[in-house]
Coordinates of C-alpha atoms and ligand atoms in Angstrom, one line a residue:
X703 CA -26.1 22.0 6.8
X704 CA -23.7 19.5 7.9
X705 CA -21.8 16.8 5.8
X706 CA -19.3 14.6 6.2
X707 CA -17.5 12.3 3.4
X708 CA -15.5 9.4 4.6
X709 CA -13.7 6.5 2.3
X710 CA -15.1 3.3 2.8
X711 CA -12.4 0.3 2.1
X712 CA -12.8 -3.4 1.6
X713 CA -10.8 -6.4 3.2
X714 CA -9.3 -9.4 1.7
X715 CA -8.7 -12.5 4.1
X716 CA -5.2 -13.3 4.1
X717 CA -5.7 -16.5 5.9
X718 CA -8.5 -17.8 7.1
X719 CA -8.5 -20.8 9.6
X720 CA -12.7 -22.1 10.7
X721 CA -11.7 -23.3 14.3
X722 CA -15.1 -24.8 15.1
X723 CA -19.0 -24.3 15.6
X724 CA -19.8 -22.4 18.7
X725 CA -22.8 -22.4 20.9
X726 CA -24.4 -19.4 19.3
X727 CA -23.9 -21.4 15.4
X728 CA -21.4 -19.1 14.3
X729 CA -18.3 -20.2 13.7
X730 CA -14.9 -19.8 15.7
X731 CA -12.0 -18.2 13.0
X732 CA -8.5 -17.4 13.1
X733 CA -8.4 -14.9 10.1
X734 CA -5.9 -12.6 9.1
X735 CA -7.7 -9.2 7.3
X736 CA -5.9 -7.0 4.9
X737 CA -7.4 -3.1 4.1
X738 CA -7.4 -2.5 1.0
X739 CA -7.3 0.2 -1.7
X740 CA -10.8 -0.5 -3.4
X741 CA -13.0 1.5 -1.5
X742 CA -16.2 3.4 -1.3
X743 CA -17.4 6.7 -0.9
X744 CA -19.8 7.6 1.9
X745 CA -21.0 10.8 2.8
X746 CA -23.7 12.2 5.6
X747 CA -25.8 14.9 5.4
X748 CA -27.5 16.4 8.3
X749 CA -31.4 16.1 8.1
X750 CA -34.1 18.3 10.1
X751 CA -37.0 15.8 9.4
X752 CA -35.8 13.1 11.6
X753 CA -36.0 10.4 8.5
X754 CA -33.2 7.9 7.5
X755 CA -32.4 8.1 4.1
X756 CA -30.1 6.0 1.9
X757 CA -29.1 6.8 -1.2
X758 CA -27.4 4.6 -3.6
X759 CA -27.7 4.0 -7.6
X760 CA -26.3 0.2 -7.4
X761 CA -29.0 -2.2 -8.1
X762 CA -28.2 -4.7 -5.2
X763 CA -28.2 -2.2 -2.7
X764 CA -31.0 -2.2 -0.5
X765 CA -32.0 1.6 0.7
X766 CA -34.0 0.2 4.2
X767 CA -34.1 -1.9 6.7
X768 CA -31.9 -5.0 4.9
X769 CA -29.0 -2.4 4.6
X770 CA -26.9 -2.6 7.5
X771 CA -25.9 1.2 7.0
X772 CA -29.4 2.2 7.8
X773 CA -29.3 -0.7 10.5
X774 CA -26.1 1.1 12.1
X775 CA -28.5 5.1 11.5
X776 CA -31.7 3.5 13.3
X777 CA -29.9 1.7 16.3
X778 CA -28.2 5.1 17.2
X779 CA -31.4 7.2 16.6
X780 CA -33.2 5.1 19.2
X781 CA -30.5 4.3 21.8
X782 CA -29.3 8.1 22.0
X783 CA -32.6 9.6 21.3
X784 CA -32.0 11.9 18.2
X785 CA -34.5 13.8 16.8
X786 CA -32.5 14.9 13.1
X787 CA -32.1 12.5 10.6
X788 CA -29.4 11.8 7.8
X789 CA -29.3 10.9 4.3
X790 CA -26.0 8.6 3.9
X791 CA -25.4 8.8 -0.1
X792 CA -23.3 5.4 -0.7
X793 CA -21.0 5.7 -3.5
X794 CA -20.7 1.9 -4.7
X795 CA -17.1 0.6 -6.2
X796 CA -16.8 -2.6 -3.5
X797 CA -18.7 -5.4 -5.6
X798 CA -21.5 -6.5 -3.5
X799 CA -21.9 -9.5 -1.4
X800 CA -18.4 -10.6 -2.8
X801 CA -16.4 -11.9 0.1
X802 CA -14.7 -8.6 0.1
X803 CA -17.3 -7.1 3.2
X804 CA -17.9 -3.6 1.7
X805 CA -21.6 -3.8 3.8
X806 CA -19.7 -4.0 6.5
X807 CA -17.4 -1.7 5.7
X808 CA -20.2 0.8 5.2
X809 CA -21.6 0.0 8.4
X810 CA -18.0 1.1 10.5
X811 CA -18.1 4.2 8.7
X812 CA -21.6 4.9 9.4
X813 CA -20.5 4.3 13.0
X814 CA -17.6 6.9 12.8
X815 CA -19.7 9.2 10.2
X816 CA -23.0 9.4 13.0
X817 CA -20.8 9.7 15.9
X818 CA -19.2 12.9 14.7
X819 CA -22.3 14.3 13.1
X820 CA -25.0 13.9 15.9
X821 CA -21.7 14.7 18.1
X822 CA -23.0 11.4 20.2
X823 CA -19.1 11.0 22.0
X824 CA -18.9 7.4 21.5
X825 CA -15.3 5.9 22.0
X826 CA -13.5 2.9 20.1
X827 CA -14.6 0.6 22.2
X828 CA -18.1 1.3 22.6
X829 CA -17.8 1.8 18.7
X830 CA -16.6 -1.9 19.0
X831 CA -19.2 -2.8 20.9
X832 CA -22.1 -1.7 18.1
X833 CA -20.2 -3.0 15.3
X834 CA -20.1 -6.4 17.1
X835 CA -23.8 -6.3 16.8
X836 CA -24.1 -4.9 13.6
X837 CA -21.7 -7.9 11.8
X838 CA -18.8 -10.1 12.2
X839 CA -16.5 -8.0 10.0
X840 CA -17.7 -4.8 11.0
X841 CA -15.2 -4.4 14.0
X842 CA -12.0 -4.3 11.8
X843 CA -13.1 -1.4 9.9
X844 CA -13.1 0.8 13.4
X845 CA -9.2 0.4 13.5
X846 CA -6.9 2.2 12.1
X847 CA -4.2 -0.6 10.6
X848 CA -3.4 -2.6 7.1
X849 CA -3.5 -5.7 9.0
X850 CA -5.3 -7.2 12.0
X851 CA -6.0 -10.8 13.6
X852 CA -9.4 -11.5 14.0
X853 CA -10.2 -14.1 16.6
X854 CA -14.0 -15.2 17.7
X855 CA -16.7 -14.5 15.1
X856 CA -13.8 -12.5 13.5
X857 CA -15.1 -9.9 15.2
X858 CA -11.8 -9.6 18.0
X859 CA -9.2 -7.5 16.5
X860 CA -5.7 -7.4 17.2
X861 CA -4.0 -5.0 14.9
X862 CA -0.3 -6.0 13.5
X863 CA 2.3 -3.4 13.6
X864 CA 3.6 -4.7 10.3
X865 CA 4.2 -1.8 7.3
X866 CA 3.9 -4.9 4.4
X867 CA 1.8 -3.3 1.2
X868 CA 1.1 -5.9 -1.0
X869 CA -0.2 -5.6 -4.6
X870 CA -2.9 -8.5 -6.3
X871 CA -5.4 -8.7 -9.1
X872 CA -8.9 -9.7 -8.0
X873 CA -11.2 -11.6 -9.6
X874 CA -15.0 -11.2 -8.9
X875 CA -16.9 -14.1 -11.0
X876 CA -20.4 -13.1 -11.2
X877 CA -22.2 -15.7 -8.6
X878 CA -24.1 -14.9 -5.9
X879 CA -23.0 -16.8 -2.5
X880 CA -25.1 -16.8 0.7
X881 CA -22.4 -16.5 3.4
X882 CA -24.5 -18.4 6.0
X883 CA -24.9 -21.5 3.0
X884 CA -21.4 -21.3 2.8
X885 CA -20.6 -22.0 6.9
X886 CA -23.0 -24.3 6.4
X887 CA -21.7 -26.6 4.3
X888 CA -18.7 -26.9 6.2
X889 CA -17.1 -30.3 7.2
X890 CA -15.6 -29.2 10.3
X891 CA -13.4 -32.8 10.0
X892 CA -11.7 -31.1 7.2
X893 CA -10.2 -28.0 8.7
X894 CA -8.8 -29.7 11.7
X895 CA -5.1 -29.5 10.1
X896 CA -2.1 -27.6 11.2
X897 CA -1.9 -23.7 11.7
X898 CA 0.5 -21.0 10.1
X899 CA -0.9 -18.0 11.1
X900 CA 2.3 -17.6 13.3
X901 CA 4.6 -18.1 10.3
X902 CA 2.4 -16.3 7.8
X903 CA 2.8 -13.2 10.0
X904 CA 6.8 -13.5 10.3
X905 CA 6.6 -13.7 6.9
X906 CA 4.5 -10.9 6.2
X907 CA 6.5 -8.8 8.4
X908 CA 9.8 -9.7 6.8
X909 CA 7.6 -8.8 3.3
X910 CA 8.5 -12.1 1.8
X911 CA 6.1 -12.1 -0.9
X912 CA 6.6 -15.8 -2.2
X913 CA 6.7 -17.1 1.2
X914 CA 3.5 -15.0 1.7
X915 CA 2.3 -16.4 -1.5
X916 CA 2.8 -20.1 -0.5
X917 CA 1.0 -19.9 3.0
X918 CA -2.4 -18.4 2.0
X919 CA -5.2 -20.2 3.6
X920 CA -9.1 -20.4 3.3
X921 CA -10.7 -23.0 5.1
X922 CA -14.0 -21.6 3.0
X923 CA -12.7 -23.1 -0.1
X924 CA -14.5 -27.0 0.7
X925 CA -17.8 -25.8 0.3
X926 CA -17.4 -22.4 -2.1
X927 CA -16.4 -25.5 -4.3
X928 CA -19.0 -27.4 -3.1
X929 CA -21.7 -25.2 -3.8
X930 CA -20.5 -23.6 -7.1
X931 CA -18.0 -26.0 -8.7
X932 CA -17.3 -23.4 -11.2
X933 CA -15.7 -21.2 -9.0
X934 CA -12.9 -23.7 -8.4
X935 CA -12.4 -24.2 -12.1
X936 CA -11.9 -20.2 -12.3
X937 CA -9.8 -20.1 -9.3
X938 CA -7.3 -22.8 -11.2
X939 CA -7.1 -21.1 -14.4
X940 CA -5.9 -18.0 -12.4
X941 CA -3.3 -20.4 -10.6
X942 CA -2.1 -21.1 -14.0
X943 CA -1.2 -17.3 -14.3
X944 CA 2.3 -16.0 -12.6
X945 CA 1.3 -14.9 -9.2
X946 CA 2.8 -16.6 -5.9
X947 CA -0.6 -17.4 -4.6
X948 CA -4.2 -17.6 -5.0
X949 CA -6.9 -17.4 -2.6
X950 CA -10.8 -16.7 -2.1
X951 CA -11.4 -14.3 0.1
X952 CA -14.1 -14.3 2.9
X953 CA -16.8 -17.2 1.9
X954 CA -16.7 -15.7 -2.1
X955 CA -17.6 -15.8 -4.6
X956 CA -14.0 -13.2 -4.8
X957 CA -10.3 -14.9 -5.8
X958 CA -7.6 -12.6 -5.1
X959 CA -3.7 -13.5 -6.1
X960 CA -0.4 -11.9 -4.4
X961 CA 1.6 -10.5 -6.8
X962 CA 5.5 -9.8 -6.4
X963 CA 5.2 -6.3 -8.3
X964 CA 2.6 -3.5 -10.0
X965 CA 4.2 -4.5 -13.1
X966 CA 3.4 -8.2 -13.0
X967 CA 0.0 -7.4 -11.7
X968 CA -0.1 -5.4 -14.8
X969 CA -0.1 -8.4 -17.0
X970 CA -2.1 -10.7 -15.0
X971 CA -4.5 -8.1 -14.8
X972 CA -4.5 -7.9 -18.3
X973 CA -4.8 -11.6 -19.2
X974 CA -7.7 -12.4 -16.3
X975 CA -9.5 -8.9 -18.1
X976 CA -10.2 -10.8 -21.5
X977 CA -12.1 -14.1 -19.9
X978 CA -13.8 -11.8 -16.8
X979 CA -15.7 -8.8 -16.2
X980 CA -14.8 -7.7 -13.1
X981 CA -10.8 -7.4 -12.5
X982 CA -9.0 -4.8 -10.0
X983 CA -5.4 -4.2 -9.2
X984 CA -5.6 -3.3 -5.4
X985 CA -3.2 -2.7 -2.9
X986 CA -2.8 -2.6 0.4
X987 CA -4.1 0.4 2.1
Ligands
LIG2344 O1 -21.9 -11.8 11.2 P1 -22.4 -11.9 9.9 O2 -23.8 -11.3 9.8 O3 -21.5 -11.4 8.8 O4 -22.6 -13.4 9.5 C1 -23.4 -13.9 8.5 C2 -23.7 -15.4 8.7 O5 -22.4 -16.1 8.4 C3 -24.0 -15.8 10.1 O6 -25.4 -15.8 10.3 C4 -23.5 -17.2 10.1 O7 -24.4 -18.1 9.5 C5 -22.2 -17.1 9.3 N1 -21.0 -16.9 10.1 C6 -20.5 -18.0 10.9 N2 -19.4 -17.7 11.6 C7 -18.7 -16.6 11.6 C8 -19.2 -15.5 10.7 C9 -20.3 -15.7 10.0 O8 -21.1 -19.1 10.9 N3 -17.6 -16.4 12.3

C-alpha cells in the first residue's frame, strides 16, 4: 500500500493592498505572503475501493464535499479517470478559518500528494491551474519560496528571491469571520491611498526588521473592525506590547506581530498567553 506524508504550512500576509472590485466580484490585491513554520500534517493512503475519504479529529473540519481537500481528491478522480481512491488523514495544528489559509494550504498539498500517488504527471503550471480553481490562496502553496507577490485574486505568484526569516507571536482570538462578509464590507474609497509594496520589499530584503515593522499593511482591517469591533480592541492591546508591528493577516480574525528576536518573542509570547488561548511563536519557513 502506498502513503505519502507531506507538511502542510500556513501564510501570514505581510502586506495586503485591496486594489479594487473586478468583474467577476472578487477583489483585485497586491499582497505579499509569508510561509510559515505552523504547519500541518497530511498524509495519503492508497485505496482500492475507489472512495474518498477524509480523516480528521478537529471539530470544524468538514470530512466531504465542503472540504476543499476532498474538492481537490474528486476533481482529479473525474478529470483523469481513476478508479483507486485515497484516504487523506489531516493532521490539524493551523487554526481554522483564521486568516492564516491552512484549507488552502491542504488543498496544494493534496494537489502535490495525488499527483505523485495516482502518478497523474501534472506539472507546476497545470498544478497552478487547478489550484486557481480550487481558491485564491491555493496557488502560493505550489511554490517553493518564503515569500511571494500575489497579484489578481492573489492567486498570481511571483516568488521573491529574498532569504529574510522573520520571527512573530500570533494571536488567534476566538471569532469566526466569513471571508466573503469581510470583502464585503469593504469601502473601496478607503484603500485608494499610496503603495509600499516596493519599499516593503527592499526592506525585507535588506532584513530591516523595524522598517519591516513600520510598513505592514492590511487594507482588511476597515471592515474586520467593522464587523467585530472587538478584534480592534485586541489588536491594540498587542500594539501596546514591544513588537515593531502589528498586523491581521488575511481577512482574520488572526493578529500577528514582527518581532526583532526569539527572545523578545519569548516574552510577548508569554504576556499575550495569560489574556488568550491561542498564542504561537512562528517563523518563517
Ligand atoms: O477564493 P476564495 O474561495 O478564498 O474566496 C472566498 C471569498 O472571498 C470569495 O468568494 C470572495 O467573496 C472573497 N474574495 C474576494 N477577492 C479576493 C479573494 C477573495 O472578494 N481576491
Amino acid at each position: 500500500m502506498k502513503i505519502i506524508k507531506l507538511k502542510s504550512p500556513a501564510k501570514l500576509n505581510l502586506y495586503l493592498k485591496v486594489v479594487g472590485k473586478r468583474h467577476d466580484g472578487f477583489h483585485e490585491l497586491k499582497t505579499i505572503f509569508e510561509r510559515i513554520d505552523l504547519a500541518d500534517t497530511l498524509r495519503f493512503t492508497e485505496m482500492v475501493n475507489g472512495k474518498i475519504n477524509i480523516q480528521c479529529i478537529h471539530p470544524q473540519v468538514p470530512l466531504g464535499p465542503k472540504n476543499l481537500v476532498y474538492k481537490v481528491a474528486d476533481l482529479l478522480r473525474r478529470d483523469f479517470g481513476i478508479s483507486q481512491g485515497v484516504t487523506i488523514q489531516i493532521d490539524k495544528n493551523i487554526p481554522v478559518a483564521a486568516g492564516l489559509a491552512g484549507g488552502s494550504s491542504n488543498a496544494a498539498i493534496t494537489l502535490m500528494g495525488l499527483n505523485q500517488l495516482w502518478r497523474l504527471g501534472l506539472g507546476q503550471k497545470e498544478l497552478v491551474e487547478y489550484a486557481k480553481k480550487i481558491g485564491s490562496d491555493v496557488p502560493f502553496f505550489l511554490y517553493d519560496c518564503s515569500w511571494a507577490l500575489g497579484t489578481g485574486r492573489g492567486d498570481i505568484i511571483s516568488p521573491m528571491k529574498i532569504e529574510t526569516k522573520l520571527w512573530h507571536v500570533l494571536v488567534v482570538p476566538k471569532m469566526r469571520m466569513l471571508t466573503p462578509k469581510v470583502y464585503g464590507a469593504m469601502n473601496l474609497k478607503l484603500t485608494k491611498f499610496g503603495d509600499d509594496v516596493n519599499i516593503l520589499t527592499r526592506y525585507l530584503g535588506q532584513n530591516d526588521v523595524v522598517k519591516i515593522g513600520s510598513l505592514l499593511r492590511n487594507d482588511l482591517e476597515g471592515p474586520i473592525s467593522f464587523l467585530k469591533p472587538s478584534l480592534l480592541k485586541i489588536k491594540r492591546k498587542i500594539e501596546a506590547l514591544n513588537a515593531v508591528g502589528t498586523a491581521f493577516s488575511g481577512s482574520g480574525p488572526s493578529i500577528f506581530s514582527v518581532i526583532e528576536s526569539r527572545k523578545a518573542a519569548v516574552e510577548i509570547y508569554k504576556q499575550l498567553k495569560r489574556q488568550y488561548r491561542q498564542v504561537f511563536i512562528v517563523k518563517t519557513l
